[in-house]
Structure formats: structure tokens, C-alpha cells
Amino acid sequence: KTGVTATDLEDGNITSKIIVSGTVDTKKVGKYTLTYTVTDSDGNKVSVSRIINVIARNVQVNALIGSDRYDTAVKLSKSQFTTANTVMIANGGALADGLAATPLASYKNAPLLLTEANTLPEETKGEIKRLSAKNAIIIGGTTVVNDSVIKELKALGVTNIERIGGSDRYDTSLEIAKYIDKNCYVVNNVVISNGLGQADALSIASVAGRDKMAIILVERDVVPTKVYNWLQFQSLENAYIIGGTTVISDNVLNK
């Protein structure tokens, strides 16, 4: 009877006198009729019927479990792509870079595959071959993904390789945002996440990709100078700060 009320001019609120007849089997799909009846102190009776629809809820659960994070990334790729012209390559140990790259991967319709700093795991190599990818975008500077990975990509038939990276994770997120703004779409909505709070960035990454919002990494109390200077000229419409004030303080909000 949630939300169901009854009132009478003489008796006032007589909700407690409502009697419900009929049953609903929530385990069986179908239409059920419930009748709500109330009688006032003079014996006047009113009944109202309502149709309750029970519909099926089919929840499909797929488990994508690899032997490690590199293999799991490959399984995710296989679940969504038969081929891909472009792949994104991020260091499996530098999660912040990969998360910041999610909106770009979404726009490019490119799987995000993981690498070690000095070499491509065999699982990742196999997936690049399967996808027949000809373009690769490496996320991070040379200390995160060094040039030996580029050689391995070329050996796999990847002919066009770009690198988007900065001096640290904050700078890399800025460079990704700049790349998006120049080559994909105008950045006027951003997500602000703590560069050390990967869980927060992870929770919003898919939404940022869906809604075309660049992910900007900041420190708890500080917006890095280069990041701030660039954002000043972006005609921002909306910024979504992810996390409470212990993660990103109001100093950042005010800035």
C-alpha cells in the first residue's frame, strides 16, 4: 500500500481502513489485479482496482577472467572486438594512465591492452595479431612504456604508432585531454579525479567515455600548474569532482 491513501470529508484520513484484495506472484510473469476498498463511518464504500504487471528480469552474467591483468585485458578485447584498426597500449602497472585514456579509447573504438614497461606480454601480442591492428597509441612516457615496445609493435605489423605521455601521471592526463581536444572533440566537460585514487577514476571512466568527458588527474589540494593553465582557456561547462573532500579538497573545487 505504499503511496496509497484515503480521505473522507467527515472522517479525515482513513488510510488505515483500506483493505486490499487480490494477490501478486512476483515469481510469475503476468498481469494481476489488486482491489483497494475503504468504508467510511457512514458505511459508504469505495473500491479502486489497479493492474500490476510482473515482467521478466533477465540478467546475463559473463565472467571474463584471465590468468593476470594482461590476459584479462585480452579477454575483454575478445569479448567486444573481432577486428580493430587501432589499439591503445598502457602499462599494466600504471593504472592511472590507462584510466585517463579510457575516453580516448572509447572515441576511437579501440581496445585498451596492457603491456609491461620493456616488453609486450605474449597474450597482448597475440591479440594485436588477431585484431590485425595497424595503428597503436601508447599511453605514457618512455619510462612507463619504453621504445623497445615500439619495436615489438612494428614487428607485429603495426605501421603507425603514436605516443601520448607526460612527465608524470598528471601531465599524461593533460596530454590525453589535449589530444582529444585537438583530434576528437572539443573538451568542455571534464572529470576531476585524484591521481593516486585509481578506484575513484575507475568508477567514472566508462561514464566519461560514454559522455565524452576528458579525465583530468589532480593532487588532493592542488591542480598542477600546466593543467590549470590549459583548463583556463577551455570554456568549461561542467566539471565533475570524483570523491569526497578527503580525496580532493575544496581548494581544487575553488581553483
PDB file of C-alpha atoms in Angstrom:
ATOM      1  CA  LYS A   1       0.000   0.000   0.000  1.00  0.00           C
ATOM      2  CA  THR A   2       2.980   2.320  -0.350  1.00  0.00           C
ATOM      3  CA  GLY A   3       1.754   5.658  -1.671  1.00  0.00           C
ATOM      4  CA  VAL A   4      -1.938   4.678  -1.343  1.00  0.00           C
ATOM      5  CA  THR A   5      -4.101   6.984   0.799  1.00  0.00           C
ATOM      6  CA  ALA A   6      -7.777   7.524   1.524  1.00  0.00           C
ATOM      7  CA  THR A   7      -9.518  10.595   2.961  1.00  0.00           C
ATOM      8  CA  ASP A   8     -13.105  11.422   3.836  1.00  0.00           C
ATOM      9  CA  LEU A   9     -14.723  14.834   4.380  1.00  0.00           C
ATOM     10  CA  GLU A  10     -16.144  13.798   7.747  1.00  0.00           C
ATOM     11  CA  ASP A  11     -13.686  11.116   8.930  1.00  0.00           C
ATOM     12  CA  GLY A  12     -10.491  12.681   7.660  1.00  0.00           C
ATOM     13  CA  ASN A  13      -7.595  10.322   6.955  1.00  0.00           C
ATOM     14  CA  ILE A  14      -8.934   6.764   6.729  1.00  0.00           C
ATOM     15  CA  THR A  15      -5.928   5.185   5.040  1.00  0.00           C
ATOM     16  CA  SER A  16      -5.664   2.662   7.868  1.00  0.00           C
ATOM     17  CA  LYS A  17      -9.105   1.289   6.918  1.00  0.00           C
ATOM     18  CA  ILE A  18      -8.079   0.340   3.370  1.00  0.00           C
ATOM     19  CA  ILE A  19      -8.486  -3.354   2.627  1.00  0.00           C
ATOM     20  CA  VAL A  20      -6.557  -4.867  -0.295  1.00  0.00           C
ATOM     21  CA  SER A  21      -7.890  -7.937  -2.086  1.00  0.00           C
ATOM     22  CA  GLY A  22      -6.121  -9.975  -4.731  1.00  0.00           C
ATOM     23  CA  THR A  23      -2.625 -11.424  -4.933  1.00  0.00           C
ATOM     24  CA  VAL A  24       0.538 -10.849  -6.929  1.00  0.00           C
ATOM     25  CA  ASP A  25       3.032 -13.606  -7.673  1.00  0.00           C
ATOM     26  CA  THR A  26       6.307 -11.792  -8.272  1.00  0.00           C
ATOM     27  CA  LYS A  27       7.893 -15.037  -9.461  1.00  0.00           C
ATOM     28  CA  LYS A  28       5.459 -15.454 -12.349  1.00  0.00           C
ATOM     29  CA  VAL A  29       5.231 -13.097 -15.317  1.00  0.00           C
ATOM     30  CA  GLY A  30       1.729 -11.754 -15.897  1.00  0.00           C
ATOM     31  CA  LYS A  31      -0.914  -9.156 -15.052  1.00  0.00           C
ATOM     32  CA  TYR A  32      -2.545  -9.160 -11.641  1.00  0.00           C
ATOM     33  CA  THR A  33      -5.493  -7.133 -10.356  1.00  0.00           C
ATOM     34  CA  LEU A  34      -5.491  -5.665  -6.873  1.00  0.00           C
ATOM     35  CA  THR A  35      -8.604  -4.009  -5.469  1.00  0.00           C
ATOM     36  CA  TYR A  36      -8.378  -1.332  -2.791  1.00  0.00           C
ATOM     37  CA  THR A  37     -11.565  -0.890  -0.742  1.00  0.00           C
ATOM     38  CA  VAL A  38     -12.345   1.580   2.035  1.00  0.00           C
ATOM     39  CA  THR A  39     -15.507   2.208   4.046  1.00  0.00           C
ATOM     40  CA  ASP A  40     -16.278   5.421   5.967  1.00  0.00           C
ATOM     41  CA  SER A  41     -18.129   5.735   9.277  1.00  0.00           C
ATOM     42  CA  ASP A  42     -21.490   6.079   7.482  1.00  0.00           C
ATOM     43  CA  GLY A  43     -20.968   2.781   5.653  1.00  0.00           C
ATOM     44  CA  ASN A  44     -20.171   4.344   2.303  1.00  0.00           C
ATOM     45  CA  LYS A  45     -17.808   2.087   0.392  1.00  0.00           C
ATOM     46  CA  VAL A  46     -15.411   2.910  -2.452  1.00  0.00           C
ATOM     47  CA  SER A  47     -13.284   0.457  -4.417  1.00  0.00           C
ATOM     48  CA  VAL A  48     -10.471   1.140  -6.894  1.00  0.00           C
ATOM     49  CA  SER A  49      -8.736  -1.551  -8.952  1.00  0.00           C
ATOM     50  CA  ARG A  50      -5.213  -1.428 -10.279  1.00  0.00           C
ATOM     51  CA  ILE A  51      -3.369  -3.679 -12.726  1.00  0.00           C
ATOM     52  CA  ILE A  52       0.057  -4.853 -11.518  1.00  0.00           C
ATOM     53  CA  ASN A  53       2.441  -6.011 -14.252  1.00  0.00           C
ATOM     54  CA  VAL A  54       5.109  -8.549 -13.350  1.00  0.00           C
ATOM     55  CA  ILE A  55       7.791  -8.601 -16.034  1.00  0.00           C
ATOM     56  CA  ALA A  56      10.815 -10.807 -16.548  1.00  0.00           C
ATOM     57  CA  ARG A  57      14.204  -9.564 -15.477  1.00  0.00           C
ATOM     58  CA  ASN A  58      16.824 -11.466 -17.396  1.00  0.00           C
ATOM     59  CA  VAL A  59      20.261 -10.709 -16.046  1.00  0.00           C
ATOM     60  CA  GLN A  60      23.054 -12.139 -18.139  1.00  0.00           C
ATOM     61  CA  VAL A  61      26.318 -12.593 -16.307  1.00  0.00           C
ATOM     62  CA  ASN A  62      29.546 -13.056 -18.217  1.00  0.00           C
ATOM     63  CA  ALA A  63      32.798 -13.862 -16.455  1.00  0.00           C
ATOM     64  CA  LEU A  64      35.939 -12.521 -18.119  1.00  0.00           C
ATOM     65  CA  ILE A  65      38.786 -13.862 -16.030  1.00  0.00           C
ATOM     66  CA  GLY A  66      42.368 -14.005 -17.217  1.00  0.00           C
ATOM     67  CA  SER A  67      45.443 -15.522 -15.651  1.00  0.00           C
ATOM     68  CA  ASP A  68      46.657 -11.977 -14.890  1.00  0.00           C
ATOM     69  CA  ARG A  69      45.746  -8.391 -15.724  1.00  0.00           C
ATOM     70  CA  TYR A  70      47.307  -8.612 -19.178  1.00  0.00           C
ATOM     71  CA  ASP A  71      45.316 -11.710 -20.059  1.00  0.00           C
ATOM     72  CA  THR A  72      42.136 -10.211 -18.607  1.00  0.00           C
ATOM     73  CA  ALA A  73      42.537  -7.158 -20.845  1.00  0.00           C
ATOM     74  CA  VAL A  74      42.863  -9.504 -23.824  1.00  0.00           C
ATOM     75  CA  LYS A  75      39.699 -11.365 -22.824  1.00  0.00           C
ATOM     76  CA  LEU A  76      37.837  -8.064 -22.551  1.00  0.00           C
ATOM     77  CA  SER A  77      39.053  -7.165 -26.033  1.00  0.00           C
ATOM     78  CA  LYS A  78      37.978 -10.509 -27.461  1.00  0.00           C
ATOM     79  CA  SER A  79      34.526 -10.101 -25.952  1.00  0.00           C
ATOM     80  CA  GLN A  80      33.949  -6.854 -27.872  1.00  0.00           C
ATOM     81  CA  PHE A  81      36.116  -6.826 -30.990  1.00  0.00           C
ATOM     82  CA  THR A  82      36.548  -9.106 -33.976  1.00  0.00           C
ATOM     83  CA  THR A  83      38.930  -6.628 -35.609  1.00  0.00           C
ATOM     84  CA  ALA A  84      40.263  -3.218 -34.627  1.00  0.00           C
ATOM     85  CA  ASN A  85      42.169  -0.717 -36.709  1.00  0.00           C
ATOM     86  CA  THR A  86      43.626   0.949 -33.599  1.00  0.00           C
ATOM     87  CA  VAL A  87      44.734  -0.369 -30.214  1.00  0.00           C
ATOM     88  CA  MET A  88      45.618   1.563 -27.091  1.00  0.00           C
ATOM     89  CA  ILE A  89      48.675   0.376 -25.166  1.00  0.00           C
ATOM     90  CA  ALA A  90      49.111   1.223 -21.470  1.00  0.00           C
ATOM     91  CA  ASN A  91      51.450  -0.066 -18.784  1.00  0.00           C
ATOM     92  CA  GLY A  92      49.671  -2.665 -16.663  1.00  0.00           C
ATOM     93  CA  GLY A  93      51.379  -1.247 -13.587  1.00  0.00           C
ATOM     94  CA  ALA A  94      50.441   2.374 -14.324  1.00  0.00           C
ATOM     95  CA  LEU A  95      46.696   2.163 -13.912  1.00  0.00           C
ATOM     96  CA  ALA A  96      46.194   5.920 -13.759  1.00  0.00           C
ATOM     97  CA  ASP A  97      47.419   6.286 -17.346  1.00  0.00           C
ATOM     98  CA  GLY A  98      45.091   3.613 -18.652  1.00  0.00           C
ATOM     99  CA  LEU A  99      42.113   5.074 -16.818  1.00  0.00           C
ATOM    100  CA  ALA A 100      42.813   8.578 -18.146  1.00  0.00           C
ATOM    101  CA  ALA A 101      42.952   7.103 -21.647  1.00  0.00           C
ATOM    102  CA  THR A 102      39.509   5.484 -21.419  1.00  0.00           C
ATOM    103  CA  PRO A 103      37.584   8.373 -23.070  1.00  0.00           C
ATOM    104  CA  LEU A 104      40.048   8.333 -25.974  1.00  0.00           C
ATOM    105  CA  ALA A 105      39.777   4.561 -26.334  1.00  0.00           C
ATOM    106  CA  SER A 106      36.006   4.895 -26.316  1.00  0.00           C
ATOM    107  CA  TYR A 107      36.048   7.562 -29.031  1.00  0.00           C
ATOM    108  CA  LYS A 108      38.496   5.584 -31.157  1.00  0.00           C
ATOM    109  CA  ASN A 109      36.507   2.376 -30.587  1.00  0.00           C
ATOM    110  CA  ALA A 110      39.829   0.834 -29.682  1.00  0.00           C
ATOM    111  CA  PRO A 111      40.569  -1.926 -27.167  1.00  0.00           C
ATOM    112  CA  LEU A 112      42.814  -0.933 -24.285  1.00  0.00           C
ATOM    113  CA  LEU A 113      45.569  -3.523 -23.986  1.00  0.00           C
ATOM    114  CA  LEU A 114      48.232  -3.738 -21.315  1.00  0.00           C
ATOM    115  CA  THR A 115      51.973  -4.043 -21.567  1.00  0.00           C
ATOM    116  CA  GLU A 116      54.979  -4.267 -19.288  1.00  0.00           C
ATOM    117  CA  ALA A 117      57.417  -1.374 -19.356  1.00  0.00           C
ATOM    118  CA  ASN A 118      60.015  -3.131 -21.500  1.00  0.00           C
ATOM    119  CA  THR A 119      58.136  -5.797 -23.396  1.00  0.00           C
ATOM    120  CA  LEU A 120      54.738  -6.801 -24.709  1.00  0.00           C
ATOM    121  CA  PRO A 121      53.296  -9.884 -22.976  1.00  0.00           C
ATOM    122  CA  GLU A 122      52.655 -12.800 -25.303  1.00  0.00           C
ATOM    123  CA  GLU A 123      48.906 -12.562 -24.704  1.00  0.00           C
ATOM    124  CA  THR A 124      48.906  -8.934 -25.833  1.00  0.00           C
ATOM    125  CA  LYS A 125      50.972  -9.766 -28.916  1.00  0.00           C
ATOM    126  CA  GLY A 126      48.546 -12.492 -29.870  1.00  0.00           C
ATOM    127  CA  GLU A 127      45.572 -10.177 -29.514  1.00  0.00           C
ATOM    128  CA  ILE A 128      47.155  -7.458 -31.667  1.00  0.00           C
ATOM    129  CA  LYS A 129      47.741 -10.070 -34.375  1.00  0.00           C
ATOM    130  CA  ARG A 130      44.179 -11.342 -34.093  1.00  0.00           C
ATOM    131  CA  LEU A 131      42.772  -7.822 -34.381  1.00  0.00           C
ATOM    132  CA  SER A 132      45.001  -7.025 -37.398  1.00  0.00           C
ATOM    133  CA  ALA A 133      45.629  -3.607 -35.875  1.00  0.00           C
ATOM    134  CA  LYS A 134      47.660  -1.177 -37.959  1.00  0.00           C
ATOM    135  CA  ASN A 135      47.642   1.758 -35.537  1.00  0.00           C
ATOM    136  CA  ALA A 136      48.690   1.950 -31.910  1.00  0.00           C
ATOM    137  CA  ILE A 137      48.562   4.744 -29.364  1.00  0.00           C
ATOM    138  CA  ILE A 138      50.972   4.300 -26.468  1.00  0.00           C
ATOM    139  CA  ILE A 139      49.909   5.959 -23.236  1.00  0.00           C
ATOM    140  CA  GLY A 140      52.707   7.278 -21.023  1.00  0.00           C
ATOM    141  CA  GLY A 141      56.271   8.483 -21.353  1.00  0.00           C
ATOM    142  CA  THR A 142      59.314   6.375 -22.159  1.00  0.00           C
ATOM    143  CA  THR A 143      59.906   5.480 -18.511  1.00  0.00           C
ATOM    144  CA  VAL A 144      56.439   3.900 -18.403  1.00  0.00           C
ATOM    145  CA  VAL A 145      56.442   2.271 -21.842  1.00  0.00           C
ATOM    146  CA  ASN A 146      59.881   2.397 -23.403  1.00  0.00           C
ATOM    147  CA  ASP A 147      60.841   2.317 -27.051  1.00  0.00           C
ATOM    148  CA  SER A 148      61.520  -1.436 -27.078  1.00  0.00           C
ATOM    149  CA  VAL A 149      57.729  -1.887 -27.067  1.00  0.00           C
ATOM    150  CA  ILE A 150      57.526   0.224 -30.212  1.00  0.00           C
ATOM    151  CA  LYS A 151      59.927  -2.161 -31.944  1.00  0.00           C
ATOM    152  CA  GLU A 152      57.775  -5.115 -30.937  1.00  0.00           C
ATOM    153  CA  LEU A 153      54.643  -3.389 -32.233  1.00  0.00           C
ATOM    154  CA  LYS A 154      56.283  -2.747 -35.582  1.00  0.00           C
ATOM    155  CA  ALA A 155      57.324  -6.386 -35.767  1.00  0.00           C
ATOM    156  CA  LEU A 156      53.648  -7.294 -35.366  1.00  0.00           C
ATOM    157  CA  GLY A 157      52.702  -5.239 -38.404  1.00  0.00           C
ATOM    158  CA  VAL A 158      51.599  -2.055 -36.648  1.00  0.00           C
ATOM    159  CA  THR A 159      52.642   0.683 -39.057  1.00  0.00           C
ATOM    160  CA  ASN A 160      51.504   3.869 -37.323  1.00  0.00           C
ATOM    161  CA  ILE A 161      52.479   4.380 -33.679  1.00  0.00           C
ATOM    162  CA  GLU A 162      51.773   7.478 -31.594  1.00  0.00           C
ATOM    163  CA  ARG A 163      52.754   8.235 -28.029  1.00  0.00           C
ATOM    164  CA  ILE A 164      50.760  10.399 -25.643  1.00  0.00           C
ATOM    165  CA  GLY A 165      52.718  10.932 -22.473  1.00  0.00           C
ATOM    166  CA  GLY A 166      53.947  13.468 -19.980  1.00  0.00           C
ATOM    167  CA  SER A 167      56.481  13.744 -17.206  1.00  0.00           C
ATOM    168  CA  ASP A 168      54.093  12.134 -14.696  1.00  0.00           C
ATOM    169  CA  ARG A 169      50.512  10.823 -14.466  1.00  0.00           C
ATOM    170  CA  TYR A 170      49.077  14.323 -14.106  1.00  0.00           C
ATOM    171  CA  ASP A 171      50.904  15.565 -17.159  1.00  0.00           C
ATOM    172  CA  THR A 172      49.911  12.463 -19.110  1.00  0.00           C
ATOM    173  CA  SER A 173      46.228  13.005 -18.332  1.00  0.00           C
ATOM    174  CA  LEU A 174      46.651  16.588 -19.579  1.00  0.00           C
ATOM    175  CA  GLU A 175      48.316  15.427 -22.805  1.00  0.00           C
ATOM    176  CA  ILE A 176      45.481  12.956 -23.393  1.00  0.00           C
ATOM    177  CA  ALA A 177      42.920  15.726 -22.885  1.00  0.00           C
ATOM    178  CA  LYS A 178      44.833  17.957 -25.309  1.00  0.00           C
ATOM    179  CA  TYR A 179      44.936  15.160 -27.877  1.00  0.00           C
ATOM    180  CA  ILE A 180      41.199  14.599 -27.537  1.00  0.00           C
ATOM    181  CA  ASP A 181      40.503  18.325 -27.836  1.00  0.00           C
ATOM    182  CA  LYS A 182      42.617  18.625 -30.973  1.00  0.00           C
ATOM    183  CA  ASN A 183      41.764  15.390 -32.770  1.00  0.00           C
ATOM    184  CA  CYS A 184      38.442  14.089 -31.463  1.00  0.00           C
ATOM    185  CA  TYR A 185      36.025  16.584 -29.921  1.00  0.00           C
ATOM    186  CA  VAL A 186      36.064  19.886 -28.060  1.00  0.00           C
ATOM    187  CA  VAL A 187      36.706  19.296 -24.373  1.00  0.00           C
ATOM    188  CA  ASN A 188      34.186  21.364 -22.433  1.00  0.00           C
ATOM    189  CA  ASN A 189      33.187  18.786 -19.828  1.00  0.00           C
ATOM    190  CA  VAL A 190      35.754  17.145 -17.567  1.00  0.00           C
ATOM    191  CA  VAL A 191      36.022  14.631 -14.782  1.00  0.00           C
ATOM    192  CA  ILE A 192      38.420  15.576 -11.989  1.00  0.00           C
ATOM    193  CA  SER A 193      39.976  12.647 -10.128  1.00  0.00           C
ATOM    194  CA  ASN A 194      42.820  12.224  -7.662  1.00  0.00           C
ATOM    195  CA  GLY A 195      45.856  10.872  -9.482  1.00  0.00           C
ATOM    196  CA  LEU A 196      46.522   8.498  -6.590  1.00  0.00           C
ATOM    197  CA  GLY A 197      42.902   7.359  -6.238  1.00  0.00           C
ATOM    198  CA  GLN A 198      42.635   4.847  -9.045  1.00  0.00           C
ATOM    199  CA  ALA A 199      39.461   3.334  -7.622  1.00  0.00           C
ATOM    200  CA  ASP A 200      37.643   6.651  -7.989  1.00  0.00           C
ATOM    201  CA  ALA A 201      38.857   7.110 -11.560  1.00  0.00           C
ATOM    202  CA  LEU A 202      37.881   3.513 -12.345  1.00  0.00           C
ATOM    203  CA  SER A 203      34.319   4.072 -11.132  1.00  0.00           C
ATOM    204  CA  ILE A 204      33.778   7.001 -13.512  1.00  0.00           C
ATOM    205  CA  ALA A 205      35.950   6.038 -16.509  1.00  0.00           C
ATOM    206  CA  SER A 206      33.227   4.308 -18.534  1.00  0.00           C
ATOM    207  CA  VAL A 207      30.820   7.205 -17.941  1.00  0.00           C
ATOM    208  CA  ALA A 208      33.481   9.688 -19.035  1.00  0.00           C
ATOM    209  CA  GLY A 209      33.987   7.684 -22.218  1.00  0.00           C
ATOM    210  CA  ARG A 210      30.273   7.448 -22.913  1.00  0.00           C
ATOM    211  CA  ASP A 211      29.629  11.157 -22.332  1.00  0.00           C
ATOM    212  CA  LYS A 212      32.798  12.484 -23.997  1.00  0.00           C
ATOM    213  CA  MET A 213      34.433  13.919 -20.886  1.00  0.00           C
ATOM    214  CA  ALA A 214      38.197  14.074 -20.503  1.00  0.00           C
ATOM    215  CA  ILE A 215      39.590  12.691 -17.248  1.00  0.00           C
ATOM    216  CA  ILE A 216      41.885  15.185 -15.528  1.00  0.00           C
ATOM    217  CA  LEU A 217      44.109  13.958 -12.699  1.00  0.00           C
ATOM    218  CA  VAL A 218      44.974  16.305  -9.848  1.00  0.00           C
ATOM    219  CA  GLU A 219      46.537  16.161  -6.405  1.00  0.00           C
ATOM    220  CA  ARG A 220      44.411  16.327  -3.276  1.00  0.00           C
ATOM    221  CA  ASP A 221      44.900  20.062  -2.709  1.00  0.00           C
ATOM    222  CA  VAL A 222      46.489  21.232  -5.921  1.00  0.00           C
ATOM    223  CA  VAL A 223      45.675  21.485  -9.599  1.00  0.00           C
ATOM    224  CA  PRO A 224      49.070  21.138 -11.320  1.00  0.00           C
ATOM    225  CA  THR A 225      50.073  24.417 -12.917  1.00  0.00           C
ATOM    226  CA  LYS A 226      50.219  23.123 -16.501  1.00  0.00           C
ATOM    227  CA  VAL A 227      46.808  21.513 -16.086  1.00  0.00           C
ATOM    228  CA  TYR A 228      45.294  24.670 -14.624  1.00  0.00           C
ATOM    229  CA  ASN A 229      46.744  26.910 -17.327  1.00  0.00           C
ATOM    230  CA  TRP A 230      45.270  24.724 -20.069  1.00  0.00           C
ATOM    231  CA  LEU A 231      41.855  24.402 -18.441  1.00  0.00           C
ATOM    232  CA  GLN A 232      41.614  28.199 -18.133  1.00  0.00           C
ATOM    233  CA  PHE A 233      41.185  28.526 -21.888  1.00  0.00           C
ATOM    234  CA  GLN A 234      38.829  25.591 -22.487  1.00  0.00           C
ATOM    235  CA  SER A 235      35.472  27.321 -21.921  1.00  0.00           C
ATOM    236  CA  LEU A 236      34.496  24.577 -19.498  1.00  0.00           C
ATOM    237  CA  GLU A 237      30.781  23.982 -18.995  1.00  0.00           C
ATOM    238  CA  ASN A 238      30.816  21.237 -16.377  1.00  0.00           C
ATOM    239  CA  ALA A 239      33.368  19.616 -14.092  1.00  0.00           C
ATOM    240  CA  TYR A 240      32.615  16.546 -12.016  1.00  0.00           C
ATOM    241  CA  ILE A 241      34.845  16.037  -8.979  1.00  0.00           C
ATOM    242  CA  ILE A 242      35.005  12.355  -8.054  1.00  0.00           C
ATOM    243  CA  GLY A 243      35.438  11.622  -4.365  1.00  0.00           C
ATOM    244  CA  GLY A 244      34.925  13.397  -1.037  1.00  0.00           C
ATOM    245  CA  THR A 245      36.933  16.260   0.385  1.00  0.00           C
ATOM    246  CA  THR A 246      39.486  13.898   1.910  1.00  0.00           C
ATOM    247  CA  VAL A 247      40.313  12.774  -1.646  1.00  0.00           C
ATOM    248  CA  ILE A 248      40.003  16.105  -3.447  1.00  0.00           C
ATOM    249  CA  SER A 249      39.714  19.134  -1.212  1.00  0.00           C
ATOM    250  CA  ASP A 250      37.625  22.225  -1.790  1.00  0.00           C
ATOM    251  CA  ASN A 251      40.846  24.031  -2.698  1.00  0.00           C
ATOM    252  CA  VAL A 252      40.671  22.225  -6.021  1.00  0.00           C
ATOM    253  CA  LEU A 253      36.960  22.988  -6.418  1.00  0.00           C
ATOM    254  CA  ASN A 254      37.569  26.690  -5.754  1.00  0.00           C
ATOM    255  CA  LYS A 255      40.507  26.762  -8.155  1.00  0.00           C
TER     256      LYS A 255
END
